[in-house]
């Protein structure tokens, strides 16, 4: 599980980085925004939900062992 947690943590950091790539900036109504294609945004959402499930499972296991 430790390797899985490390892999999930690295994946979350990668997702956060991809959200703010400089090539994704655009000005909208005078405000800088980041644009992410819908398909990629959906994939990011699914990955983040999976990471959340892993973290919740770890928390449940810790609670059960206490």
PDB file of N, CA and C in Angstrom:
ATOM      1  N   UNK A   1       0.828  -1.200   0.000  1.00  0.00           N
ATOM      2  CA  UNK A   1       0.000   0.000   0.000  1.00  0.00           C
ATOM      3  C   UNK A   1       0.865   1.254   0.000  1.00  0.00           C
ATOM      4  N   UNK A   2       2.041   1.204   0.609  1.00  0.00           N
ATOM      5  CA  UNK A   2       2.912   2.367   0.665  1.00  0.00           C
ATOM      6  C   UNK A   2       3.322   2.831  -0.723  1.00  0.00           C
ATOM      7  N   UNK A   3       3.685   1.881  -1.583  1.00  0.00           N
ATOM      8  CA  UNK A   3       4.050   2.257  -2.948  1.00  0.00           C
ATOM      9  C   UNK A   3       2.851   2.859  -3.672  1.00  0.00           C
ATOM     10  N   UNK A   4       1.686   2.289  -3.453  1.00  0.00           N
ATOM     11  CA  UNK A   4       0.485   2.820  -4.080  1.00  0.00           C
ATOM     12  C   UNK A   4       0.220   4.246  -3.608  1.00  0.00           C
ATOM     13  N   UNK A   5       0.405   4.486  -2.322  1.00  0.00           N
ATOM     14  CA  UNK A   5       0.194   5.831  -1.793  1.00  0.00           C
ATOM     15  C   UNK A   5       1.202   6.809  -2.390  1.00  0.00           C
ATOM     16  N   UNK A   6       2.456   6.400  -2.502  1.00  0.00           N
ATOM     17  CA  UNK A   6       3.475   7.262  -3.101  1.00  0.00           C
ATOM     18  C   UNK A   6       3.125   7.562  -4.564  1.00  0.00           C
ATOM     19  N   UNK A   7       2.712   6.539  -5.291  1.00  0.00           N
ATOM     20  CA  UNK A   7       2.337   6.724  -6.695  1.00  0.00           C
ATOM     21  C   UNK A   7       1.142   7.665  -6.802  1.00  0.00           C
ATOM     22  N   UNK A   8       0.180   7.529  -5.912  1.00  0.00           N
ATOM     23  CA  UNK A   8      -0.994   8.394  -5.938  1.00  0.00           C
ATOM     24  C   UNK A   8      -0.608   9.836  -5.607  1.00  0.00           C
ATOM     25  N   UNK A   9       0.308  10.024  -4.663  1.00  0.00           N
ATOM     26  CA  UNK A   9       0.754  11.373  -4.299  1.00  0.00           C
ATOM     27  C   UNK A   9       1.454  12.036  -5.489  1.00  0.00           C
ATOM     28  N   UNK A  10       2.296  11.283  -6.176  1.00  0.00           N
ATOM     29  CA  UNK A  10       2.967  11.822  -7.358  1.00  0.00           C
ATOM     30  C   UNK A  10       1.960  12.144  -8.463  1.00  0.00           C
ATOM     31  N   UNK A  11       0.953  11.304  -8.599  1.00  0.00           N
ATOM     32  CA  UNK A  11      -0.084  11.542  -9.597  1.00  0.00           C
ATOM     33  C   UNK A  11      -0.854  12.827  -9.281  1.00  0.00           C
ATOM     34  N   UNK A  12      -1.174  13.044  -8.019  1.00  0.00           N
ATOM     35  CA  UNK A  12      -1.890  14.267  -7.625  1.00  0.00           C
ATOM     36  C   UNK A  12      -1.055  15.500  -7.932  1.00  0.00           C
ATOM     37  N   UNK A  13       0.245  15.438  -7.655  1.00  0.00           N
ATOM     38  CA  UNK A  13       1.126  16.572  -7.947  1.00  0.00           C
ATOM     39  C   UNK A  13       1.190  16.826  -9.451  1.00  0.00           C
ATOM     40  N   UNK A  14       1.210  15.765 -10.230  1.00  0.00           N
ATOM     41  CA  UNK A  14       1.243  15.898 -11.680  1.00  0.00           C
ATOM     42  C   UNK A  14      -0.037  16.549 -12.186  1.00  0.00           C
ATOM     43  N   UNK A  15      -1.175  16.153 -11.640  1.00  0.00           N
ATOM     44  CA  UNK A  15      -2.456  16.740 -12.038  1.00  0.00           C
ATOM     45  C   UNK A  15      -2.465  18.239 -11.716  1.00  0.00           C
ATOM     46  N   UNK A  16      -2.013  18.588 -10.521  1.00  0.00           N
ATOM     47  CA  UNK A  16      -1.979  19.997 -10.123  1.00  0.00           C
ATOM     48  C   UNK A  16      -1.092  20.803 -11.072  1.00  0.00           C
ATOM     49  N   UNK A  17       0.031  20.233 -11.462  1.00  0.00           N
ATOM     50  CA  UNK A  17       0.927  20.920 -12.386  1.00  0.00           C
ATOM     51  C   UNK A  17       0.273  21.117 -13.749  1.00  0.00           C
ATOM     52  N   UNK A  18      -0.394  20.083 -14.249  1.00  0.00           N
ATOM     53  CA  UNK A  18      -1.024  20.176 -15.574  1.00  0.00           C
ATOM     54  C   UNK A  18      -2.126  21.230 -15.604  1.00  0.00           C
ATOM     55  N   UNK A  19      -2.771  21.481 -14.490  1.00  0.00           N
ATOM     56  CA  UNK A  19      -3.853  22.469 -14.463  1.00  0.00           C
ATOM     57  C   UNK A  19      -3.370  23.876 -14.788  1.00  0.00           C
ATOM     58  N   UNK A  20      -2.122  24.163 -14.485  1.00  0.00           N
ATOM     59  CA  UNK A  20      -1.643  25.535 -14.637  1.00  0.00           C
ATOM     60  C   UNK A  20      -0.475  25.659 -15.619  1.00  0.00           C
ATOM     61  N   UNK A  21      -0.446  24.811 -16.615  1.00  0.00           N
ATOM     62  CA  UNK A  21       0.575  24.949 -17.649  1.00  0.00           C
ATOM     63  C   UNK A  21       0.463  26.329 -18.276  1.00  0.00           C
ATOM     64  N   UNK A  22       1.586  26.956 -18.505  1.00  0.00           N
ATOM     65  CA  UNK A  22       1.615  28.305 -19.085  1.00  0.00           C
ATOM     66  C   UNK A  22       0.912  28.348 -20.439  1.00  0.00           C
ATOM     67  N   UNK A  23       0.981  27.268 -21.195  1.00  0.00           N
ATOM     68  CA  UNK A  23       0.348  27.251 -22.514  1.00  0.00           C
ATOM     69  C   UNK A  23      -1.167  27.266 -22.425  1.00  0.00           C
ATOM     70  N   UNK A  24      -1.704  27.107 -21.242  1.00  0.00           N
ATOM     71  CA  UNK A  24      -3.158  27.073 -21.064  1.00  0.00           C
ATOM     72  C   UNK A  24      -3.726  28.415 -20.618  1.00  0.00           C
ATOM     73  N   UNK A  25      -2.917  29.436 -20.549  1.00  0.00           N
ATOM     74  CA  UNK A  25      -3.423  30.721 -20.073  1.00  0.00           C
ATOM     75  C   UNK A  25      -4.137  31.471 -21.187  1.00  0.00           C
ATOM     76  N   UNK A  26      -5.129  32.192 -20.773  1.00  0.00           N
ATOM     77  CA  UNK A  26      -5.940  32.988 -21.687  1.00  0.00           C
ATOM     78  C   UNK A  26      -6.530  34.140 -20.877  1.00  0.00           C
ATOM     79  N   UNK A  27      -6.731  35.256 -21.508  1.00  0.00           N
ATOM     80  CA  UNK A  27      -7.365  36.382 -20.822  1.00  0.00           C
ATOM     81  C   UNK A  27      -8.868  36.365 -21.140  1.00  0.00           C
ATOM     82  N   UNK A  28      -9.668  36.385 -20.091  1.00  0.00           N
ATOM     83  CA  UNK A  28     -11.121  36.415 -20.225  1.00  0.00           C
ATOM     84  C   UNK A  28     -11.639  37.535 -19.329  1.00  0.00           C
ATOM     85  N   UNK A  29     -12.283  38.506 -19.943  1.00  0.00           N
ATOM     86  CA  UNK A  29     -12.812  39.666 -19.211  1.00  0.00           C
ATOM     87  C   UNK A  29     -11.749  40.302 -18.322  1.00  0.00           C
ATOM     88  N   UNK A  30     -10.529  40.414 -18.861  1.00  0.00           N
ATOM     89  CA  UNK A  30      -9.446  41.056 -18.122  1.00  0.00           C
ATOM     90  C   UNK A  30      -8.829  40.206 -17.036  1.00  0.00           C
ATOM     91  N   UNK A  31      -9.213  38.954 -16.935  1.00  0.00           N
ATOM     92  CA  UNK A  31      -8.670  38.065 -15.905  1.00  0.00           C
ATOM     93  C   UNK A  31      -7.958  36.882 -16.560  1.00  0.00           C
ATOM     94  N   UNK A  32      -6.792  36.552 -16.026  1.00  0.00           N
ATOM     95  CA  UNK A  32      -6.044  35.409 -16.540  1.00  0.00           C
ATOM     96  C   UNK A  32      -6.721  34.120 -16.065  1.00  0.00           C
ATOM     97  N   UNK A  33      -7.021  33.236 -17.012  1.00  0.00           N
ATOM     98  CA  UNK A  33      -7.650  31.951 -16.687  1.00  0.00           C
ATOM     99  C   UNK A  33      -6.828  30.827 -17.325  1.00  0.00           C
ATOM    100  N   UNK A  34      -7.021  29.622 -16.827  1.00  0.00           N
ATOM    101  CA  UNK A  34      -6.388  28.442 -17.399  1.00  0.00           C
ATOM    102  C   UNK A  34      -7.461  27.604 -18.077  1.00  0.00           C
ATOM    103  N   UNK A  35      -7.160  27.160 -19.288  1.00  0.00           N
ATOM    104  CA  UNK A  35      -8.111  26.390 -20.079  1.00  0.00           C
ATOM    105  C   UNK A  35      -7.623  24.941 -20.138  1.00  0.00           C
ATOM    106  N   UNK A  36      -8.513  24.011 -19.766  1.00  0.00           N
ATOM    107  CA  UNK A  36      -8.207  22.585 -19.822  1.00  0.00           C
ATOM    108  C   UNK A  36      -9.272  21.927 -20.694  1.00  0.00           C
ATOM    109  N   UNK A  37      -8.863  21.154 -21.687  1.00  0.00           N
ATOM    110  CA  UNK A  37      -9.841  20.473 -22.533  1.00  0.00           C
ATOM    111  C   UNK A  37     -10.777  19.593 -21.684  1.00  0.00           C
ATOM    112  N   UNK A  38     -12.036  19.521 -22.083  1.00  0.00           N
ATOM    113  CA  UNK A  38     -13.056  18.802 -21.303  1.00  0.00           C
ATOM    114  C   UNK A  38     -12.671  17.349 -21.047  1.00  0.00           C
ATOM    115  N   UNK A  39     -12.149  16.667 -22.049  1.00  0.00           N
ATOM    116  CA  UNK A  39     -11.773  15.265 -21.859  1.00  0.00           C
ATOM    117  C   UNK A  39     -10.677  15.102 -20.825  1.00  0.00           C
ATOM    118  N   UNK A  40      -9.704  15.995 -20.865  1.00  0.00           N
ATOM    119  CA  UNK A  40      -8.618  15.932 -19.889  1.00  0.00           C
ATOM    120  C   UNK A  40      -9.112  16.314 -18.502  1.00  0.00           C
ATOM    121  N   UNK A  41      -9.996  17.300 -18.427  1.00  0.00           N
ATOM    122  CA  UNK A  41     -10.553  17.695 -17.132  1.00  0.00           C
ATOM    123  C   UNK A  41     -11.331  16.534 -16.504  1.00  0.00           C
ATOM    124  N   UNK A  42     -12.085  15.806 -17.319  1.00  0.00           N
ATOM    125  CA  UNK A  42     -12.829  14.646 -16.821  1.00  0.00           C
ATOM    126  C   UNK A  42     -11.872  13.565 -16.329  1.00  0.00           C
ATOM    127  N   UNK A  43     -10.796  13.333 -17.068  1.00  0.00           N
ATOM    128  CA  UNK A  43      -9.805  12.340 -16.643  1.00  0.00           C
ATOM    129  C   UNK A  43      -9.138  12.764 -15.336  1.00  0.00           C
ATOM    130  N   UNK A  44      -8.830  14.051 -15.203  1.00  0.00           N
ATOM    131  CA  UNK A  44      -8.235  14.557 -13.962  1.00  0.00           C
ATOM    132  C   UNK A  44      -9.194  14.348 -12.787  1.00  0.00           C
ATOM    133  N   UNK A  45     -10.462  14.640 -13.019  1.00  0.00           N
ATOM    134  CA  UNK A  45     -11.475  14.458 -11.980  1.00  0.00           C
ATOM    135  C   UNK A  45     -11.509  13.005 -11.534  1.00  0.00           C
ATOM    136  N   UNK A  46     -11.516  12.083 -12.478  1.00  0.00           N
ATOM    137  CA  UNK A  46     -11.565  10.661 -12.142  1.00  0.00           C
ATOM    138  C   UNK A  46     -10.318  10.232 -11.374  1.00  0.00           C
ATOM    139  N   UNK A  47      -9.149  10.744 -11.776  1.00  0.00           N
ATOM    140  CA  UNK A  47      -7.918  10.414 -11.071  1.00  0.00           C
ATOM    141  C   UNK A  47      -7.938  10.957  -9.648  1.00  0.00           C
ATOM    142  N   UNK A  48      -8.409  12.175  -9.474  1.00  0.00           N
ATOM    143  CA  UNK A  48      -8.458  12.765  -8.135  1.00  0.00           C
ATOM    144  C   UNK A  48      -9.461  12.047  -7.240  1.00  0.00           C
ATOM    145  N   UNK A  49     -10.565  11.599  -7.801  1.00  0.00           N
ATOM    146  CA  UNK A  49     -11.526  10.817  -7.019  1.00  0.00           C
ATOM    147  C   UNK A  49     -10.897   9.492  -6.590  1.00  0.00           C
ATOM    148  N   UNK A  50     -10.149   8.850  -7.493  1.00  0.00           N
ATOM    149  CA  UNK A  50      -9.470   7.598  -7.152  1.00  0.00           C
ATOM    150  C   UNK A  50      -8.459   7.819  -6.029  1.00  0.00           C
ATOM    151  N   UNK A  51      -7.722   8.922  -6.087  1.00  0.00           N
ATOM    152  CA  UNK A  51      -6.762   9.249  -5.031  1.00  0.00           C
ATOM    153  C   UNK A  51      -7.496   9.454  -3.713  1.00  0.00           C
ATOM    154  N   UNK A  52      -8.621  10.135  -3.759  1.00  0.00           N
ATOM    155  CA  UNK A  52      -9.428  10.349  -2.560  1.00  0.00           C
ATOM    156  C   UNK A  52      -9.873   9.026  -1.945  1.00  0.00           C
ATOM    157  N   UNK A  53     -10.262   8.078  -2.788  1.00  0.00           N
ATOM    158  CA  UNK A  53     -10.676   6.764  -2.287  1.00  0.00           C
ATOM    159  C   UNK A  53      -9.522   6.046  -1.605  1.00  0.00           C
ATOM    160  N   UNK A  54      -8.328   6.125  -2.187  1.00  0.00           N
ATOM    161  CA  UNK A  54      -7.147   5.493  -1.575  1.00  0.00           C
ATOM    162  C   UNK A  54      -6.878   6.106  -0.211  1.00  0.00           C
ATOM    163  N   UNK A  55      -6.914   7.439  -0.136  1.00  0.00           N
ATOM    164  CA  UNK A  55      -6.662   8.111   1.136  1.00  0.00           C
ATOM    165  C   UNK A  55      -7.732   7.779   2.170  1.00  0.00           C
ATOM    166  N   UNK A  56      -8.987   7.689   1.738  1.00  0.00           N
ATOM    167  CA  UNK A  56     -10.058   7.310   2.663  1.00  0.00           C
ATOM    168  C   UNK A  56      -9.875   5.885   3.162  1.00  0.00           C
ATOM    169  N   UNK A  57      -9.447   4.976   2.283  1.00  0.00           N
ATOM    170  CA  UNK A  57      -9.191   3.593   2.694  1.00  0.00           C
ATOM    171  C   UNK A  57      -8.081   3.535   3.736  1.00  0.00           C
ATOM    172  N   UNK A  58      -7.037   4.319   3.533  1.00  0.00           N
ATOM    173  CA  UNK A  58      -5.934   4.368   4.497  1.00  0.00           C
ATOM    174  C   UNK A  58      -6.432   4.886   5.839  1.00  0.00           C
ATOM    175  N   UNK A  59      -7.222   5.950   5.807  1.00  0.00           N
ATOM    176  CA  UNK A  59      -7.778   6.507   7.043  1.00  0.00           C
ATOM    177  C   UNK A  59      -8.672   5.486   7.742  1.00  0.00           C
ATOM    178  N   UNK A  60      -9.490   4.757   6.991  1.00  0.00           N
ATOM    179  CA  UNK A  60     -10.343   3.730   7.571  1.00  0.00           C
ATOM    180  C   UNK A  60      -9.512   2.638   8.230  1.00  0.00           C
ATOM    181  N   UNK A  61      -8.433   2.212   7.563  1.00  0.00           N
ATOM    182  CA  UNK A  61      -7.558   1.187   8.118  1.00  0.00           C
ATOM    183  C   UNK A  61      -6.879   1.670   9.409  1.00  0.00           C
ATOM    184  N   UNK A  62      -6.463   2.938   9.422  1.00  0.00           N
ATOM    185  CA  UNK A  62      -5.844   3.500  10.626  1.00  0.00           C
ATOM    186  C   UNK A  62      -6.855   3.574  11.756  1.00  0.00           C
ATOM    187  N   UNK A  63      -8.095   3.992  11.443  1.00  0.00           N
ATOM    188  CA  UNK A  63      -9.137   4.065  12.475  1.00  0.00           C
ATOM    189  C   UNK A  63      -9.449   2.680  13.041  1.00  0.00           C
ATOM    190  N   UNK A  64      -9.487   1.687  12.183  1.00  0.00           N
ATOM    191  CA  UNK A  64      -9.808   0.329  12.603  1.00  0.00           C
ATOM    192  C   UNK A  64      -8.706  -0.258  13.481  1.00  0.00           C
ATOM    193  N   UNK A  65      -7.463   0.138  13.232  1.00  0.00           N
ATOM    194  CA  UNK A  65      -6.343  -0.399  14.022  1.00  0.00           C
ATOM    195  C   UNK A  65      -6.191   0.293  15.354  1.00  0.00           C
ATOM    196  N   UNK A  66      -6.831   1.448  15.534  1.00  0.00           N
ATOM    197  CA  UNK A  66      -6.750   2.181  16.803  1.00  0.00           C
ATOM    198  C   UNK A  66      -7.801   1.716  17.716  1.00  0.00           C
TER     199      UNK A  66
END
